[in-house]
């Protein structure tokens, strides 16, 4: 994402970005469409048949006030926490990328399509034009309908990088719902700012870091200094170090100095 945005900014183009969240993505995966996606991706029939055998034997029940309902089966959802579920889900949602690539809009460098960055149920759309971004949102709504998935519009936002960052732009449309333009979007725990170049907001990171520090200090009465230091290093330091290699932070940057204070 960082490199793609920098490339377009360097050639004088704005980049319009939309962060989309698929609502309860793992729970909504249709088993029939999952098997179909796996077969179309070239997964051997015997493997798909094995998965069908597993999923057909899953049963569910509802617990309420200590009582358990009768067991029932469901024809959707992959098991969260299973080591194979993420791989299955990747194949299932790959249709978003292939359809967006075939659309012919979005950010491309040479012949490489980089307009969609997808990690499980978190998606980024990148386009050098507003109309291109809207076409991509329309295509995402179409694919979501095919896969029986839904987008959480309240968690979906847009930002613009470069010369149009201060301009008034009408909200984008996602399946009849407005997706607003914001000053900052969050993707995989990183906050990207709307500005004339790639910038990241670290205020949330600092806040979470100090909250982690104070929580450890609050519950560390009687703990020796070495153990306390180990706890801070394990839980607090990791907060400010998260994704640091991917961020645009320079040694002379004020943000680097602020992180050094932490």
CSV table of C-alpha atoms in Angstrom, one decimal:
chain,number,residue,atom,x,y,z
A,1,UNK,CA,0.0,0.0,0.0
A,2,UNK,CA,2.7,2.4,1.0
A,3,UNK,CA,4.8,1.9,-2.1
A,4,UNK,CA,1.8,2.1,-4.4
A,5,UNK,CA,0.6,5.4,-3.0
A,6,UNK,CA,4.2,6.8,-3.1
A,7,UNK,CA,4.5,5.9,-6.8
A,8,UNK,CA,1.3,7.7,-7.8
A,9,UNK,CA,2.1,10.7,-5.6
A,10,UNK,CA,5.6,11.0,-7.1
A,11,UNK,CA,4.1,11.3,-10.6
A,12,UNK,CA,1.6,14.0,-9.5
A,13,UNK,CA,-1.5,11.9,-9.1
A,14,UNK,CA,-3.9,11.8,-6.2
A,15,UNK,CA,-4.8,8.4,-4.7
A,16,UNK,CA,-8.4,7.8,-3.6
A,17,UNK,CA,-8.6,5.0,-1.0
A,18,UNK,CA,-11.6,3.1,0.5
A,19,UNK,CA,-11.3,0.9,3.5
A,20,UNK,CA,-14.0,-1.8,3.5
A,21,UNK,CA,-15.0,-4.2,6.2
A,22,UNK,CA,-16.9,-7.4,5.4
A,23,UNK,CA,-19.5,-8.0,8.1
A,24,UNK,CA,-19.1,-11.3,10.0
A,25,UNK,CA,-17.2,-12.6,7.0
A,26,UNK,CA,-16.2,-16.1,8.3
A,27,UNK,CA,-19.7,-16.8,9.6
A,28,UNK,CA,-21.4,-15.9,6.2
A,29,UNK,CA,-19.4,-18.2,4.0
A,30,UNK,CA,-21.8,-20.4,2.1
A,31,UNK,CA,-20.6,-24.0,2.1
A,32,UNK,CA,-21.9,-24.7,-1.4
A,33,UNK,CA,-20.2,-21.6,-2.8
A,34,UNK,CA,-17.1,-22.4,-0.8
A,35,UNK,CA,-16.9,-25.9,-2.4
A,36,UNK,CA,-17.5,-24.4,-5.8
A,37,UNK,CA,-14.7,-21.8,-5.3
A,38,UNK,CA,-12.3,-24.5,-4.2
A,39,UNK,CA,-13.1,-26.6,-7.3
A,40,UNK,CA,-12.7,-23.7,-9.6
A,41,UNK,CA,-9.3,-22.9,-8.0
A,42,UNK,CA,-8.1,-26.4,-8.9
A,43,UNK,CA,-8.3,-28.0,-5.5
A,44,UNK,CA,-8.5,-31.8,-6.0
A,45,UNK,CA,-12.0,-33.2,-5.7
A,46,UNK,CA,-11.0,-35.6,-3.0
A,47,UNK,CA,-9.9,-32.7,-0.8
A,48,UNK,CA,-13.2,-30.8,-1.4
A,49,UNK,CA,-15.1,-34.1,-0.7
A,50,UNK,CA,-13.2,-34.4,2.6
A,51,UNK,CA,-14.1,-30.8,3.6
A,52,UNK,CA,-17.7,-31.5,2.7
A,53,UNK,CA,-17.7,-34.6,4.9
A,54,UNK,CA,-16.3,-32.5,7.8
A,55,UNK,CA,-18.6,-29.6,7.5
A,56,UNK,CA,-21.7,-31.7,6.9
A,57,UNK,CA,-21.2,-33.2,10.4
A,58,UNK,CA,-21.0,-29.9,12.2
A,59,UNK,CA,-23.9,-29.2,14.6
A,60,UNK,CA,-24.8,-26.2,16.7
A,61,UNK,CA,-26.9,-25.4,19.8
A,62,UNK,CA,-27.9,-22.3,21.6
A,63,UNK,CA,-27.2,-21.9,25.4
A,64,UNK,CA,-29.5,-19.5,27.2
A,65,UNK,CA,-29.7,-19.1,31.0
A,66,UNK,CA,-28.1,-22.5,31.5
A,67,UNK,CA,-30.4,-24.3,29.1
A,68,UNK,CA,-29.2,-25.8,25.8
A,69,UNK,CA,-31.5,-25.9,22.7
A,70,UNK,CA,-31.9,-28.8,20.3
A,71,UNK,CA,-28.9,-29.3,18.0
A,72,UNK,CA,-29.2,-28.1,14.4
A,73,UNK,CA,-27.0,-27.8,11.3
A,74,UNK,CA,-26.0,-24.7,9.4
A,75,UNK,CA,-25.0,-24.4,5.7
A,76,UNK,CA,-22.7,-21.4,6.1
A,77,UNK,CA,-19.6,-20.4,8.1
A,78,UNK,CA,-16.1,-21.7,8.4
A,79,UNK,CA,-14.5,-22.6,11.8
A,80,UNK,CA,-12.7,-19.6,13.2
A,81,UNK,CA,-9.4,-20.6,14.8
A,82,UNK,CA,-8.9,-23.6,12.5
A,83,UNK,CA,-5.6,-23.5,10.7
A,84,UNK,CA,-7.2,-24.3,7.3
A,85,UNK,CA,-10.0,-21.8,7.5
A,86,UNK,CA,-7.9,-18.8,6.5
A,87,UNK,CA,-6.6,-20.6,3.4
A,88,UNK,CA,-10.2,-21.6,2.5
A,89,UNK,CA,-11.4,-18.1,3.0
A,90,UNK,CA,-8.7,-16.6,0.8
A,91,UNK,CA,-9.7,-18.8,-2.1
A,92,UNK,CA,-13.4,-17.9,-1.4
A,93,UNK,CA,-12.9,-14.1,-1.5
A,94,UNK,CA,-10.3,-14.1,-4.3
A,95,UNK,CA,-13.2,-13.4,-6.6
A,96,UNK,CA,-13.1,-9.8,-5.4
A,97,UNK,CA,-9.5,-9.3,-6.7
A,98,UNK,CA,-10.1,-11.1,-10.1
A,99,UNK,CA,-13.3,-9.1,-10.8
A,100,UNK,CA,-11.7,-5.8,-9.8
A,101,UNK,CA,-8.6,-6.5,-11.9
A,102,UNK,CA,-10.8,-7.3,-15.0
A,103,UNK,CA,-12.7,-4.0,-14.4
A,104,UNK,CA,-9.7,-2.1,-15.8
A,105,UNK,CA,-9.7,0.7,-13.2
A,106,UNK,CA,-7.8,1.2,-10.0
A,107,UNK,CA,-4.1,1.6,-9.3
A,108,UNK,CA,-1.8,-0.3,-11.7
A,109,UNK,CA,2.0,-0.1,-12.0
A,110,UNK,CA,3.1,-1.3,-15.4
A,111,UNK,CA,0.8,-4.3,-15.9
A,112,UNK,CA,0.5,-5.2,-12.2
A,113,UNK,CA,-2.9,-4.6,-10.7
A,114,UNK,CA,-2.5,-3.1,-7.2
A,115,UNK,CA,-5.9,-1.5,-6.8
A,116,UNK,CA,-7.1,-4.1,-4.2
A,117,UNK,CA,-5.2,-5.1,-1.1
A,118,UNK,CA,-7.1,-7.8,0.8
A,119,UNK,CA,-6.3,-9.5,4.1
A,120,UNK,CA,-9.0,-11.8,5.2
A,121,UNK,CA,-12.1,-9.6,5.7
A,122,UNK,CA,-10.3,-6.2,5.5
A,123,UNK,CA,-10.1,-4.7,2.1
A,124,UNK,CA,-8.4,-1.6,0.7
A,125,UNK,CA,-9.3,-0.1,-2.7
A,126,UNK,CA,-6.9,2.3,-4.4
A,127,UNK,CA,-7.7,4.4,-7.4
A,128,UNK,CA,-6.2,7.4,-9.1
A,129,UNK,CA,-9.7,8.8,-9.9
A,130,UNK,CA,-12.9,9.2,-7.9
A,131,UNK,CA,-15.0,7.7,-10.7
A,132,UNK,CA,-12.7,4.7,-10.8
A,133,UNK,CA,-13.1,4.2,-7.0
A,134,UNK,CA,-16.9,4.4,-7.4
A,135,UNK,CA,-16.8,1.7,-10.2
A,136,UNK,CA,-14.7,-0.5,-7.9
A,137,UNK,CA,-17.2,-0.1,-5.0
A,138,UNK,CA,-20.0,-1.0,-7.4
A,139,UNK,CA,-18.1,-4.1,-8.5
A,140,UNK,CA,-17.4,-5.1,-4.8
A,141,UNK,CA,-21.2,-4.8,-4.0
A,142,UNK,CA,-21.9,-7.0,-7.0
A,143,UNK,CA,-19.3,-9.7,-6.0
A,144,UNK,CA,-20.5,-9.5,-2.4
A,145,UNK,CA,-24.0,-10.3,-3.6
A,146,UNK,CA,-22.7,-13.3,-5.6
A,147,UNK,CA,-20.8,-14.6,-2.5
A,148,UNK,CA,-23.7,-13.9,-0.1
A,149,UNK,CA,-21.5,-11.5,1.9
A,150,UNK,CA,-22.3,-8.0,3.3
A,151,UNK,CA,-20.2,-5.0,3.9
A,152,UNK,CA,-20.3,-3.1,7.2
A,153,UNK,CA,-20.8,0.4,6.0
A,154,UNK,CA,-20.3,1.9,9.4
A,155,UNK,CA,-16.7,0.6,9.4
A,156,UNK,CA,-16.1,1.5,5.8
A,157,UNK,CA,-14.4,4.9,5.1
A,158,UNK,CA,-12.5,6.8,2.4
A,159,UNK,CA,-9.4,9.1,2.3
A,160,UNK,CA,-7.5,10.9,-0.4
A,161,UNK,CA,-3.8,11.4,-0.6
A,162,UNK,CA,-2.1,14.3,-2.5
A,163,UNK,CA,-3.4,17.5,-4.0
A,164,UNK,CA,-7.1,16.8,-3.6
A,165,UNK,CA,-6.8,16.0,0.1
A,166,UNK,CA,-8.4,19.3,1.1
A,167,UNK,CA,-11.2,19.3,-1.5
A,168,UNK,CA,-14.9,18.7,-0.8
A,169,UNK,CA,-15.9,15.3,-2.3
A,170,UNK,CA,-19.3,13.8,-2.3
A,171,UNK,CA,-19.6,10.6,-0.3
A,172,UNK,CA,-19.1,7.4,-2.2
A,173,UNK,CA,-21.9,4.9,-2.6
A,174,UNK,CA,-21.7,1.2,-1.6
A,175,UNK,CA,-24.8,-0.7,-2.4
A,176,UNK,CA,-27.0,2.3,-1.7
A,177,UNK,CA,-25.2,3.4,1.5
A,178,UNK,CA,-22.9,6.4,1.8
A,179,UNK,CA,-19.2,5.9,2.5
A,180,UNK,CA,-17.9,9.1,3.9
A,181,UNK,CA,-14.5,10.8,3.4
A,182,UNK,CA,-12.4,11.0,6.6
A,183,UNK,CA,-9.2,12.5,7.8
A,184,UNK,CA,-7.9,9.1,8.9
A,185,UNK,CA,-8.7,5.5,8.1
A,186,UNK,CA,-7.6,2.4,10.1
A,187,UNK,CA,-6.3,-0.7,8.3
A,188,UNK,CA,-4.9,-3.7,10.2
A,189,UNK,CA,-4.2,-1.5,13.2
A,190,UNK,CA,-2.4,1.3,11.2
A,191,UNK,CA,-4.0,4.8,10.9
A,192,UNK,CA,-3.4,6.4,7.5
A,193,UNK,CA,-3.9,10.2,7.3
A,194,UNK,CA,-5.4,12.2,4.4
A,195,UNK,CA,-2.6,14.5,3.4
A,196,UNK,CA,-0.4,15.6,0.5
A,197,UNK,CA,1.8,12.6,1.0
A,198,UNK,CA,1.8,9.3,2.8
A,199,UNK,CA,1.5,10.0,6.5
A,200,UNK,CA,0.5,7.9,9.5
A,201,UNK,CA,-1.3,9.0,12.7
A,202,UNK,CA,0.6,7.6,15.7
A,203,UNK,CA,-1.6,9.3,18.4
A,204,UNK,CA,-3.7,6.1,18.7
A,205,UNK,CA,-0.5,4.1,19.1
A,206,UNK,CA,0.9,6.3,21.8
A,207,UNK,CA,-2.4,6.3,23.7
A,208,UNK,CA,-2.5,2.5,23.6
A,209,UNK,CA,1.1,2.3,24.6
A,210,UNK,CA,0.6,4.4,27.7
A,211,UNK,CA,-2.6,2.5,28.6
A,212,UNK,CA,-0.7,-0.8,28.4
A,213,UNK,CA,2.1,0.7,30.7
A,214,UNK,CA,-0.4,2.0,33.2
A,215,UNK,CA,-2.3,-1.2,33.3
A,216,UNK,CA,0.9,-3.2,34.1
A,217,UNK,CA,2.0,-0.7,36.8
A,218,UNK,CA,-1.5,-0.8,38.3
A,219,UNK,CA,-1.4,-4.5,38.8
A,220,UNK,CA,2.3,-4.9,39.6
A,221,UNK,CA,2.4,-4.2,43.4
A,222,UNK,CA,5.1,-6.4,44.9
A,223,UNK,CA,6.5,-7.5,41.5
A,224,UNK,CA,10.3,-7.2,41.3
A,225,UNK,CA,11.9,-4.7,38.8
A,226,UNK,CA,13.2,-7.4,36.4
A,227,UNK,CA,9.8,-9.1,36.1
A,228,UNK,CA,8.2,-5.7,35.7
A,229,UNK,CA,10.6,-4.7,32.9
A,230,UNK,CA,10.0,-8.0,31.1
A,231,UNK,CA,6.2,-7.4,31.2
A,232,UNK,CA,6.6,-3.8,29.8
A,233,UNK,CA,9.0,-5.1,27.1
A,234,UNK,CA,6.6,-7.9,26.1
A,235,UNK,CA,3.3,-6.1,26.2
A,236,UNK,CA,3.9,-2.3,26.0
A,237,UNK,CA,6.9,-2.1,23.7
A,238,UNK,CA,5.3,-4.3,21.1
A,239,UNK,CA,2.5,-1.7,20.8
A,240,UNK,CA,4.7,1.1,19.5
A,241,UNK,CA,6.8,-1.3,17.4
A,242,UNK,CA,3.8,-2.8,15.5
A,243,UNK,CA,4.2,-2.3,11.7
A,244,UNK,CA,7.1,0.2,12.2
A,245,UNK,CA,9.1,-1.2,9.2
A,246,UNK,CA,6.2,-0.4,6.9
A,247,UNK,CA,5.6,3.2,8.0
A,248,UNK,CA,7.0,6.3,6.5
A,249,UNK,CA,9.0,7.5,9.6
A,250,UNK,CA,12.3,9.3,9.2
A,251,UNK,CA,15.0,9.8,11.9
A,252,UNK,CA,14.4,13.6,11.8
A,253,UNK,CA,10.7,13.2,11.9
A,254,UNK,CA,8.8,14.5,14.9
A,255,UNK,CA,6.9,11.2,15.1
A,256,UNK,CA,10.2,9.3,15.6
A,257,UNK,CA,11.1,11.5,18.5
A,258,UNK,CA,7.7,11.0,20.0
A,259,UNK,CA,8.1,7.2,19.8
A,260,UNK,CA,11.5,7.5,21.3
A,261,UNK,CA,10.0,9.3,24.3
A,262,UNK,CA,7.7,6.3,24.7
